[in-house]
mmCIF file of C-alpha atoms and ligand atoms in Angstrom:
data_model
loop_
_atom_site.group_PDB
_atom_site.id
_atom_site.type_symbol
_atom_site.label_atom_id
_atom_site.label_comp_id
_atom_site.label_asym_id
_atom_site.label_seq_id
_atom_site.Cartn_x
_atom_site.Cartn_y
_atom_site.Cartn_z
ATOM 1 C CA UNK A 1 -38.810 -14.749 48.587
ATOM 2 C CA UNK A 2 -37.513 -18.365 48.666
ATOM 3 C CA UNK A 3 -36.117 -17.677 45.167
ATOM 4 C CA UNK A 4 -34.893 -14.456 45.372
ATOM 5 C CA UNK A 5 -32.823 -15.618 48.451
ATOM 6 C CA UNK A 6 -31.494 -18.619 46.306
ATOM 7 C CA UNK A 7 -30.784 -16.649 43.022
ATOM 8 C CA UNK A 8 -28.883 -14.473 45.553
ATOM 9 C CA UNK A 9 -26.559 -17.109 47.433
ATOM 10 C CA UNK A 10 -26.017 -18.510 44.031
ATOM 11 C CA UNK A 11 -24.455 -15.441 42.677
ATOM 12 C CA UNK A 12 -22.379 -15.045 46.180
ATOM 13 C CA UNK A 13 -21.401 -18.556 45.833
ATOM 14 C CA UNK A 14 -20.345 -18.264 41.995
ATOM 15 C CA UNK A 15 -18.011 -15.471 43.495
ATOM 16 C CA UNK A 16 -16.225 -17.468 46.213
ATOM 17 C CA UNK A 17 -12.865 -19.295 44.698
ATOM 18 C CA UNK A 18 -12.786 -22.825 43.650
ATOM 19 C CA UNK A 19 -10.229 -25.360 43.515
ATOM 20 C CA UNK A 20 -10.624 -28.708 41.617
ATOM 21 C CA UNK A 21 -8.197 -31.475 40.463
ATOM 22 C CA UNK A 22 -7.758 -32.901 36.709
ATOM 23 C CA UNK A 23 -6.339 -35.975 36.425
ATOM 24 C CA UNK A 24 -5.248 -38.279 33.652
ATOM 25 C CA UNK A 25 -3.030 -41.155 32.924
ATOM 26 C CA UNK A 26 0.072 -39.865 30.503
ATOM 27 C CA UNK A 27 3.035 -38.179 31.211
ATOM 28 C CA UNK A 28 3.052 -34.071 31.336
ATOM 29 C CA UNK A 29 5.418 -34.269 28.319
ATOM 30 C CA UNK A 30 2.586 -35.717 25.990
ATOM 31 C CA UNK A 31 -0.093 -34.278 24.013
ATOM 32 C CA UNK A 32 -2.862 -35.258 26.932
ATOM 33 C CA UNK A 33 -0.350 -33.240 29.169
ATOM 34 C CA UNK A 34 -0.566 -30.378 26.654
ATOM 35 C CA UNK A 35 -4.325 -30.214 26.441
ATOM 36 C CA UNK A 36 -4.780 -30.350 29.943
ATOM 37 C CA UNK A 37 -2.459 -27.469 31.009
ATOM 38 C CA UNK A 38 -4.595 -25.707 28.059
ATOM 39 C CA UNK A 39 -7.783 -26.068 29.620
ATOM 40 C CA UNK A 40 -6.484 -25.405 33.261
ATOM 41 C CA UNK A 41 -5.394 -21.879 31.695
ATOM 42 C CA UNK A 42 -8.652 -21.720 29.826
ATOM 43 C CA UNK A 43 -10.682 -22.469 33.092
ATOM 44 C CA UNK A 44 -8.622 -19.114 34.989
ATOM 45 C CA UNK A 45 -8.985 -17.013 32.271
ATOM 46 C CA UNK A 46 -12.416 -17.255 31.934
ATOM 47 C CA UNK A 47 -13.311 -17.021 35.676
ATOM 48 C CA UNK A 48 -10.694 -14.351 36.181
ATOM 49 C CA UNK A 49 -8.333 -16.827 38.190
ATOM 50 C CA UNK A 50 -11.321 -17.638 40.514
ATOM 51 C CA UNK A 51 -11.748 -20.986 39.456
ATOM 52 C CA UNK A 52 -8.081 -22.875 39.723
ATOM 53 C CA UNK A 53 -7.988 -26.194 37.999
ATOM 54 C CA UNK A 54 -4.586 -28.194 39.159
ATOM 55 C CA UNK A 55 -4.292 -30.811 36.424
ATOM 56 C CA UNK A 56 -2.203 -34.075 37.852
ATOM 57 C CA UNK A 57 -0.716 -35.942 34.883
ATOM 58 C CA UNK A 58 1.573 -39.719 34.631
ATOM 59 C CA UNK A 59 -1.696 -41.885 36.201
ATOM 60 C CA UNK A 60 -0.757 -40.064 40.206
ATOM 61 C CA UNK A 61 -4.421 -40.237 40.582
ATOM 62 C CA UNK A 62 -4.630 -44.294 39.096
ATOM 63 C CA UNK A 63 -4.877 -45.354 36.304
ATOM 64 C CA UNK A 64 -8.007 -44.613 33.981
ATOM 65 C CA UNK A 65 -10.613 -47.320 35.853
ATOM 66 C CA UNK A 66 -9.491 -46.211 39.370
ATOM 67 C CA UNK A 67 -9.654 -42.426 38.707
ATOM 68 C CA UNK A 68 -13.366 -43.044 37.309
ATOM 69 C CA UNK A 69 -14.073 -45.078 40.429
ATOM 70 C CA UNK A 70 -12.986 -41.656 42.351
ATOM 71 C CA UNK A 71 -15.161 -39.455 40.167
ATOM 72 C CA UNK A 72 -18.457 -41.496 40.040
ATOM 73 C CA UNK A 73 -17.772 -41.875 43.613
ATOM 74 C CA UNK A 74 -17.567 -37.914 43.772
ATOM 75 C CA UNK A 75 -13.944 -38.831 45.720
ATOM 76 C CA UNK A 76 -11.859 -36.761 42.600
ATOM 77 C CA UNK A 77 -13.728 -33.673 40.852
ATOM 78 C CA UNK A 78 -12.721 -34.490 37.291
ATOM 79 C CA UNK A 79 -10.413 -36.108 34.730
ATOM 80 C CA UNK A 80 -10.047 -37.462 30.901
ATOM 81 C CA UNK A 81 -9.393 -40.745 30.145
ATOM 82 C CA UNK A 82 -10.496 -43.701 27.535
ATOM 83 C CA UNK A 83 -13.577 -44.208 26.633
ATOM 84 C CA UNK A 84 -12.824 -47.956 26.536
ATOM 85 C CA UNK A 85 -12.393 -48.054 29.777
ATOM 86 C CA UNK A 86 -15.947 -46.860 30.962
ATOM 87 C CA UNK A 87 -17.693 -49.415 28.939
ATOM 88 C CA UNK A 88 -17.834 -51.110 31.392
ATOM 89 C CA UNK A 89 -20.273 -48.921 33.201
ATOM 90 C CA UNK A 90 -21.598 -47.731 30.399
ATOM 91 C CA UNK A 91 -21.829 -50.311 27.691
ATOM 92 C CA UNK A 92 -23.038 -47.585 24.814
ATOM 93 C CA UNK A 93 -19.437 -46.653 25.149
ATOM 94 C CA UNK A 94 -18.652 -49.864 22.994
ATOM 95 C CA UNK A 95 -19.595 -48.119 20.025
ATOM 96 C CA UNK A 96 -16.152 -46.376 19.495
ATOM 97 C CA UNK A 97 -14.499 -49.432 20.191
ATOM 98 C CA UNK A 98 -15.912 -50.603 16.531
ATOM 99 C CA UNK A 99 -12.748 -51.945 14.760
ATOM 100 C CA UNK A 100 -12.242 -49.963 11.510
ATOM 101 C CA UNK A 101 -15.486 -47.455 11.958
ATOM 102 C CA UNK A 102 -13.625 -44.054 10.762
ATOM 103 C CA UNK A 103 -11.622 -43.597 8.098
ATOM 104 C CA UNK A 104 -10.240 -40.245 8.978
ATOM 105 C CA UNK A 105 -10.172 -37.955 11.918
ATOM 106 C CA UNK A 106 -13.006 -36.034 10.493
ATOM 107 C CA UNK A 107 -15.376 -38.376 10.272
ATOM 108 C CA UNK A 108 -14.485 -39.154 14.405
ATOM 109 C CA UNK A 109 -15.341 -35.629 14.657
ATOM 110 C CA UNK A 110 -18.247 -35.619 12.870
ATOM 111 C CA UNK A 111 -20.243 -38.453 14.809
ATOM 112 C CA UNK A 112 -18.219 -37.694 18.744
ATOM 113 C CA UNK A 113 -19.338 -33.653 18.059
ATOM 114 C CA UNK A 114 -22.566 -34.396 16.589
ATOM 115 C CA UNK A 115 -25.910 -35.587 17.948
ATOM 116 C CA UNK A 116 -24.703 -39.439 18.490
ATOM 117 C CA UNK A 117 -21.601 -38.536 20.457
ATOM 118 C CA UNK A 118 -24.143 -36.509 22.785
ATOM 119 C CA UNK A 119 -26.639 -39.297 22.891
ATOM 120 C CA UNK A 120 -23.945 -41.594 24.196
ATOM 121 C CA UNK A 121 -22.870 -38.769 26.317
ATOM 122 C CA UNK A 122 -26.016 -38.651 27.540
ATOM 123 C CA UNK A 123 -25.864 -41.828 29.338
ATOM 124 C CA UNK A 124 -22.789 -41.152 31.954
ATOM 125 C CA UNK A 125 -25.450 -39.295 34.255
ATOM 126 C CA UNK A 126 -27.055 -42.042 35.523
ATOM 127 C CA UNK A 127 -23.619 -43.578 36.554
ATOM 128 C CA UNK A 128 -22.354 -40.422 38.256
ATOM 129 C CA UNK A 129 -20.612 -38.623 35.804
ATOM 130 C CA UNK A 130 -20.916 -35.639 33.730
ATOM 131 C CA UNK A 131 -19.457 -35.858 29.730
ATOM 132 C CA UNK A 132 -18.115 -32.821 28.724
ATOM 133 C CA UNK A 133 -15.972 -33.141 25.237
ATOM 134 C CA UNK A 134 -14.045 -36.006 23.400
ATOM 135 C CA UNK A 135 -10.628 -35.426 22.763
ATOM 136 C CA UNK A 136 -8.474 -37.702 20.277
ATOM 137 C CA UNK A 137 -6.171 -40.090 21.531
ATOM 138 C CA UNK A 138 -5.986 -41.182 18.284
ATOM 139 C CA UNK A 139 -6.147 -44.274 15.510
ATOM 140 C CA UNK A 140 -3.999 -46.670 17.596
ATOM 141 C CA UNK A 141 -1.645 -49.222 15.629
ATOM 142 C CA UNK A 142 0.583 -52.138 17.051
ATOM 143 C CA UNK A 143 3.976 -52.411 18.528
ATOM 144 C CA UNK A 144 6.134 -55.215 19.700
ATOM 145 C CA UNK A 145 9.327 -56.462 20.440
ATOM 146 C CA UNK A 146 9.221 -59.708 18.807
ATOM 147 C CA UNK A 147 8.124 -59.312 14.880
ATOM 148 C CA UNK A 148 6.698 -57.587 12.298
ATOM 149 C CA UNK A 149 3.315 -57.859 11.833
ATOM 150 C CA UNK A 150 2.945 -58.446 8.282
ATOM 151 C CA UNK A 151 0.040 -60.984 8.260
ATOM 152 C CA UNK A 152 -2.580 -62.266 10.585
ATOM 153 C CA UNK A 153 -0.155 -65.847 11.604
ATOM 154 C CA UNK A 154 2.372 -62.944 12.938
ATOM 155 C CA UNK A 155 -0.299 -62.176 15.912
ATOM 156 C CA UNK A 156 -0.110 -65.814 16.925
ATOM 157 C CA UNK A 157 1.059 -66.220 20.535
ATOM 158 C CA UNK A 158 2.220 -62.601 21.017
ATOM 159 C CA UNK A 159 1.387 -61.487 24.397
ATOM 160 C CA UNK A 160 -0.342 -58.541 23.877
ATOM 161 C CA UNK A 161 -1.320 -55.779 26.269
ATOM 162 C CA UNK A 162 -5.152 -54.411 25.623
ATOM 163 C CA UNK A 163 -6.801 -52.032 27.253
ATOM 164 C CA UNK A 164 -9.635 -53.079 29.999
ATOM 165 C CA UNK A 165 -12.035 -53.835 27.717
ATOM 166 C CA UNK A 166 -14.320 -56.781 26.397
ATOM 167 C CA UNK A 167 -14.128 -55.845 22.456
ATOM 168 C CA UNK A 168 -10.466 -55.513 22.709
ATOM 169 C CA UNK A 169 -9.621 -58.395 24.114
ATOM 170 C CA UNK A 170 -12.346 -60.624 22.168
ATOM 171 C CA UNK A 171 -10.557 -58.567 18.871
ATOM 172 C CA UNK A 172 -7.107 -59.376 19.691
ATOM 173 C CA UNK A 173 -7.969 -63.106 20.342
ATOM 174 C CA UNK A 174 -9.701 -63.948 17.397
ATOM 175 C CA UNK A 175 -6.665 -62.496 15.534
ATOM 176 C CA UNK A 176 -4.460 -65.176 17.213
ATOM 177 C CA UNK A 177 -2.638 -62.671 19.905
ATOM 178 C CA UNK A 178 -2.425 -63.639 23.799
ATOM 179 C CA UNK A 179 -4.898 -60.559 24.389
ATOM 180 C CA UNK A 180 -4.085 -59.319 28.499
ATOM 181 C CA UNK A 181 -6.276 -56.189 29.802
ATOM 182 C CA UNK A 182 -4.017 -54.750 31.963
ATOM 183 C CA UNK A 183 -4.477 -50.573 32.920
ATOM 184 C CA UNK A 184 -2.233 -48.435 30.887
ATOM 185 C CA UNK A 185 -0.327 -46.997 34.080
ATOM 186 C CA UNK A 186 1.436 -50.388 34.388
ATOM 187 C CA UNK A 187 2.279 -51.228 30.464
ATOM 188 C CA UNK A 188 5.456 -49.566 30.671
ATOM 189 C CA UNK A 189 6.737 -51.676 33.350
ATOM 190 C CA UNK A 190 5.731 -54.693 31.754
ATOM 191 C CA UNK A 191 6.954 -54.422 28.325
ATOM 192 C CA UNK A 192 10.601 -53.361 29.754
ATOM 193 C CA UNK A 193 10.242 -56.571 32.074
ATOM 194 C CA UNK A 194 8.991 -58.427 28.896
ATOM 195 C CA UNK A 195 6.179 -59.711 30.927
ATOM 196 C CA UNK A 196 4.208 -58.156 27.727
ATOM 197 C CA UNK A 197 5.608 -58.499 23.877
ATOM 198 C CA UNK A 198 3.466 -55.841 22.509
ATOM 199 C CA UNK A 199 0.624 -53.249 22.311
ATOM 200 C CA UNK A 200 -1.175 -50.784 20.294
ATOM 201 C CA UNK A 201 -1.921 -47.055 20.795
ATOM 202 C CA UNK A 202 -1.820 -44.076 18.867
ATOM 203 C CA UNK A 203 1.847 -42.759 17.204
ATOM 204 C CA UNK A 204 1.692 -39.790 19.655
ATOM 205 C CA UNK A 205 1.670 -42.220 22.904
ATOM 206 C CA UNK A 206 4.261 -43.964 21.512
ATOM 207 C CA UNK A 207 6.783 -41.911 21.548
ATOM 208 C CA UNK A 208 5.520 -39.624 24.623
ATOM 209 C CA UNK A 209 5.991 -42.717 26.716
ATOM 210 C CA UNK A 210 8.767 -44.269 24.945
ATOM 211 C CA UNK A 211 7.960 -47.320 24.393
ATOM 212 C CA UNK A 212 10.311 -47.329 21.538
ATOM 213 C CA UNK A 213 12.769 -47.993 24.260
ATOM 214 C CA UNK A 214 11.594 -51.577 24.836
ATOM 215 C CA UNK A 215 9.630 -51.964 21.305
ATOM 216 C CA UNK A 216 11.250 -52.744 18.085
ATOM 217 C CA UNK A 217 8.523 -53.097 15.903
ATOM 218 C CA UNK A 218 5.821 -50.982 15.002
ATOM 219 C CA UNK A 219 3.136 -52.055 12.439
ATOM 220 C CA UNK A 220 0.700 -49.509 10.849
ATOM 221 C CA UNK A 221 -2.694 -51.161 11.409
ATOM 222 C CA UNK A 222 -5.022 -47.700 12.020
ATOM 223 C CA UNK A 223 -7.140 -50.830 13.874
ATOM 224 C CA UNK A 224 -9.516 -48.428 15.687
ATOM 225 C CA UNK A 225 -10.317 -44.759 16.328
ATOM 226 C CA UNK A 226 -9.597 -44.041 20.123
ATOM 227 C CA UNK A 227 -11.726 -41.348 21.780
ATOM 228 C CA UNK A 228 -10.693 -39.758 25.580
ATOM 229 C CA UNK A 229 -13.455 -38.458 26.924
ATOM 230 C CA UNK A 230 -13.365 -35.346 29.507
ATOM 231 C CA UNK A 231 -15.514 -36.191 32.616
ATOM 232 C CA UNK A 232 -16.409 -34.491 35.860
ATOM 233 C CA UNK A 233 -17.877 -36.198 38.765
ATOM 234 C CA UNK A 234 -22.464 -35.303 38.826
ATOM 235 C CA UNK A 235 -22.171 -35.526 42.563
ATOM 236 C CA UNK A 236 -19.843 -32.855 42.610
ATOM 237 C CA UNK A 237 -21.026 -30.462 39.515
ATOM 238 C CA UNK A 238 -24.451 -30.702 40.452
ATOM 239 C CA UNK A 239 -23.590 -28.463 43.115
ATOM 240 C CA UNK A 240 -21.545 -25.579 40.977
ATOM 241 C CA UNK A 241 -23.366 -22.789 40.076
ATOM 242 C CA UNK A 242 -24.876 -22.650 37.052
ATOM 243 C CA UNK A 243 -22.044 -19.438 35.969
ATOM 244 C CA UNK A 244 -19.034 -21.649 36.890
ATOM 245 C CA UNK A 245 -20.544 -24.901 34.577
ATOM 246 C CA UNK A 246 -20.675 -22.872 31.907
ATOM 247 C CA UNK A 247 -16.968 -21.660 32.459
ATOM 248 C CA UNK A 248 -15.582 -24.811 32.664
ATOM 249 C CA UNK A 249 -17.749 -26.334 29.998
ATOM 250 C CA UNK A 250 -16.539 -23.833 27.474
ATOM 251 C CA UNK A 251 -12.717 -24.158 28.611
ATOM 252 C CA UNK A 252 -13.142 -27.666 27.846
ATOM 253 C CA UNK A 253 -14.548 -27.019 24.492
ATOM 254 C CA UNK A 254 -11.779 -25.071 23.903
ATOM 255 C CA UNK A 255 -8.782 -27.370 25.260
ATOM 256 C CA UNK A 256 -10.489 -29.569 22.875
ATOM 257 C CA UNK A 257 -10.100 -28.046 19.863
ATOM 258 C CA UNK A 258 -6.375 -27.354 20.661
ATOM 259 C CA UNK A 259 -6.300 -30.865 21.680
ATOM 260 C CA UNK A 260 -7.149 -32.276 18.577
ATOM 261 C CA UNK A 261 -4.661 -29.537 16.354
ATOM 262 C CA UNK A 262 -1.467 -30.417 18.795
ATOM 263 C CA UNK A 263 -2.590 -33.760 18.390
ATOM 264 C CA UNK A 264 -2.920 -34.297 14.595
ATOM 265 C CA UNK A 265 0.138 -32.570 14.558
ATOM 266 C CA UNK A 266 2.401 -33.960 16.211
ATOM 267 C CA UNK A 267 0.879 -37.765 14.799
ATOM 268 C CA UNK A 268 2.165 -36.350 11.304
ATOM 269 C CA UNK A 269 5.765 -35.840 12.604
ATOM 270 C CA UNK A 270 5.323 -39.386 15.396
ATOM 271 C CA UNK A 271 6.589 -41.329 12.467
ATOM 272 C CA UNK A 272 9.269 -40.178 11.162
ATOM 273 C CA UNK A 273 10.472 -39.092 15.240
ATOM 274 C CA UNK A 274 9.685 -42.854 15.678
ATOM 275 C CA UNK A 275 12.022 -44.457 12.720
ATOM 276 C CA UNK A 276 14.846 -41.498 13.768
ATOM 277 C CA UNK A 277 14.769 -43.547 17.499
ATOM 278 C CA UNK A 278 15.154 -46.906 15.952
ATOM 279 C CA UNK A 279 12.068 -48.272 15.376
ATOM 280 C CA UNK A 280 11.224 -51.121 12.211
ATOM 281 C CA UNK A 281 8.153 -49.774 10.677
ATOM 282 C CA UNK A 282 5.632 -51.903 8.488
ATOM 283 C CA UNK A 283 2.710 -51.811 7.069
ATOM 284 C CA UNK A 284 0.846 -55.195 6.471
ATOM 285 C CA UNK A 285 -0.573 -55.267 2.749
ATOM 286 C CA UNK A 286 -3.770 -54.558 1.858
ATOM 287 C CA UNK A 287 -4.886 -57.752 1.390
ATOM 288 C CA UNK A 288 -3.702 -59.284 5.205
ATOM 289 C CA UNK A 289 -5.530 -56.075 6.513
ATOM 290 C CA UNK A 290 -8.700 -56.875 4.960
ATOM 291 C CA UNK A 291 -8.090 -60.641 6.341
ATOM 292 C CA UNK A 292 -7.908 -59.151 9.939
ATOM 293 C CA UNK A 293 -10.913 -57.015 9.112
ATOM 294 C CA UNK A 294 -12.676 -59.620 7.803
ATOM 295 C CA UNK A 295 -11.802 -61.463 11.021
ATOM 296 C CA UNK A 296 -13.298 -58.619 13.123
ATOM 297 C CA UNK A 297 -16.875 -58.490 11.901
ATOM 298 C CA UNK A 298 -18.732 -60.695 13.521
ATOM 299 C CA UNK A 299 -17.428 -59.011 16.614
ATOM 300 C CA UNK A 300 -18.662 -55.984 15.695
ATOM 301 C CA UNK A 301 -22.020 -57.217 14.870
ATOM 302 C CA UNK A 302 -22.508 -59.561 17.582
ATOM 303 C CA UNK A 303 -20.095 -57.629 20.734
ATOM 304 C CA UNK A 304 -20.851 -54.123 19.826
ATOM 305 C CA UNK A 305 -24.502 -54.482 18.849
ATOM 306 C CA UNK A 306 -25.461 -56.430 21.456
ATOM 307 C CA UNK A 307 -24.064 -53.606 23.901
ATOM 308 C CA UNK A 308 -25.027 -50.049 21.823
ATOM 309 C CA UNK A 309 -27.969 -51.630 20.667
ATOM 310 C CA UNK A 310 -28.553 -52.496 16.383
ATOM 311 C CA UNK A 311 -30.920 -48.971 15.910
ATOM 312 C CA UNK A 312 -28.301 -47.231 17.328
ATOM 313 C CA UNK A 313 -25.449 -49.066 15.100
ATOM 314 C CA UNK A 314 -26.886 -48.855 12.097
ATOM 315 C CA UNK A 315 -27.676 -45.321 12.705
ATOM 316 C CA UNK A 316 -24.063 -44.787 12.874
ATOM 317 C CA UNK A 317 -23.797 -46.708 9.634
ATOM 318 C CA UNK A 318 -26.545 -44.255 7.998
ATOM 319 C CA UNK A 319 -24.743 -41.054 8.928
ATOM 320 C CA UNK A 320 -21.421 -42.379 8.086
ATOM 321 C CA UNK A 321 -22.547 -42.522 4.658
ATOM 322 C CA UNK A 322 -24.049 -39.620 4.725
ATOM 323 C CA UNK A 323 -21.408 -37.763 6.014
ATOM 324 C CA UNK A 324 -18.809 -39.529 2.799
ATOM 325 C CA UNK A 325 -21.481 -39.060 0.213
ATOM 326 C CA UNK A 326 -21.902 -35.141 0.644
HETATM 327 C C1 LIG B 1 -4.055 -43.278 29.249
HETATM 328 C C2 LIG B 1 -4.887 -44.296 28.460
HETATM 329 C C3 LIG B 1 -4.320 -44.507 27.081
HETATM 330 C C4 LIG B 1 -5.071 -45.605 26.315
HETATM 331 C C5 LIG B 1 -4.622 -46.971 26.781
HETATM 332 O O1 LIG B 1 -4.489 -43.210 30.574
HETATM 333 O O2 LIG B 1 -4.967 -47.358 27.905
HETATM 334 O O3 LIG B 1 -3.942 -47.664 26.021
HETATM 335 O O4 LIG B 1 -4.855 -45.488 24.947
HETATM 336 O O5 LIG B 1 -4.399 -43.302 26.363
HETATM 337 O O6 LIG B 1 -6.224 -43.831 28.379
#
């Protein structure tokens, strides 16, 4: 009887409308503004406008580490944001932070989609939150308003924005940069104020928050692989019906996939939009990249394997060659 009268409430309750908020940290105009007006559609569509899913864009919620204070704290439903940023929380995280990992968008896919990207996933519970998808924010390369960086000595002294995040900032300093975390809602500020010289994200970020307006140099690096990650608070989708988890679990699935497609496409136009708004672009020669790269390995041994764990990192390595030997 218990049951019946559960499996009944349930099935009112997954019938009653539902209002949630979505934040992130980039402006509307932006491919994270895109996606997330996507899967707001996505989310009424497939509940029949039931379930309405305001997505608040340009960091109004905080930036990245205060918005997923809010959702583990079960303060703000959901929102997407970097995984670099929650490695601190959850350290297995640190494994897309490995400098030079992918070297193309599929093989991101490949491991985020597959059975490691859930494993990692899999870890967010126990710290309040829910994974749902990765999105691609993109291989991130470096921008400045000082120099073109052409070799490793060009890094030397530049004061660098880096995300909130222990590889980064290690990364950047053993390259010779002045490596400051700072949250990505107050970069713009500071490079216009020239409290920063420089930072690196993704061609797409670039220009959808114009930092070509304070940057004159951009240098094609590919460094890292940047994942966002979709989350929603546990504390408050452990109590949605089963029915309206699946909804919104599927809509993300799907903003994902246009995600990635507007994303990837508008990164092959970024450049040439980029050089059209003034912009000196570089690309450092083989030989200085493999000098940075070089550079970067003991971190990734040492930083990243000390927080994912070796099994798990050469795991990574294992598939990785599966998945280019095929
Ligand atoms: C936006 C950030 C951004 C990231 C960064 O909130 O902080 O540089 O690349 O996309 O998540």
């Amino acid at each position: 009887m218990a049951l019946a009268l559960g499996a009944a409430a349930s099935a009112a309750m997954a019938q009653s409308p539902l209002t949630f908020k979505f934040g992130y940290g980039l402006k509307e105009d932006s491919n994270q503004g895109r996606a997330a007006r996507v899967f707001a559609e996505r989310v009424s569509q497939l509940s029949g406008g039931r379930l309405k899913m305001e997505p608040v864009g340009a960091a109004k919620l905080g930036s990245d580490d205060a918005m997923q204070k809010a959702v583990s704290a079960g303060t703000q439903e959901m929102m997407v944001g970097s995984t670099a940023t929650l490695v601190s929380v959850v350290k297995e995280m640190a494994l897309w932070d490995a400098p030079f990992l992918f070297n193309g968008v599929d093989e991101a896919d490949f491991l985020l989609d597959g059975a490691i990207g859930q494993q990692i996933m899999g870890k967010l519970p126990d710290k309040g939150f829910v994974g749902l998808v990765y999105w691609e924010n993109g291989f991130r390369n470096l921008t400045n308003s000082k120099r073109p960086i052409n070799s490793l000595g060009d890094l030397s002294g530049l004061k660098l924005r880096v995300m909130q995040n222990d590889t980064f900032i290690k990364a950047f300093r053993t390259l010779g940069a002045d490596a400051r975390p700072m949250a990505f809602a107050e970069l713009d500020a500071a490079l216009r104020s020239g409290a920063m010289d420089g930072q690196e994200n993704p061609f797409n970020t670039i220009l959808s928050s114009k930092f070509y307006e304070s940057q004159k140099y951009l240098s094609i690096t590919n460094h890292v692989y940047s994942p966002w990650i979709v989350l929603a608070s546990k504390k408050w989708w452990d109590k949605l019906p089963k029915a309206d988890q699946e909804i919104i679990q599927q809509a993300a699935t799907q903003a994902r996939d246009f995600e990635r497609r507007d994303t990837r496409e508008e990164a092959d136009r970024a450049l040439k939009n980029l050089v059209e708004k003034g912009m000196q672009v570089n690309v450092p020669t083989f030989g200085e990249l493999s000098r940075m790269r070089n550079r970067m390995d003991h971190i990734y041994a040492r930083d990243i394997g000390e927080k994912v764990g070796l099994p798990l990192l050469l795991q990574v390595q294992n598939e990785l060659i599966g998945y280019r030997d095929r």
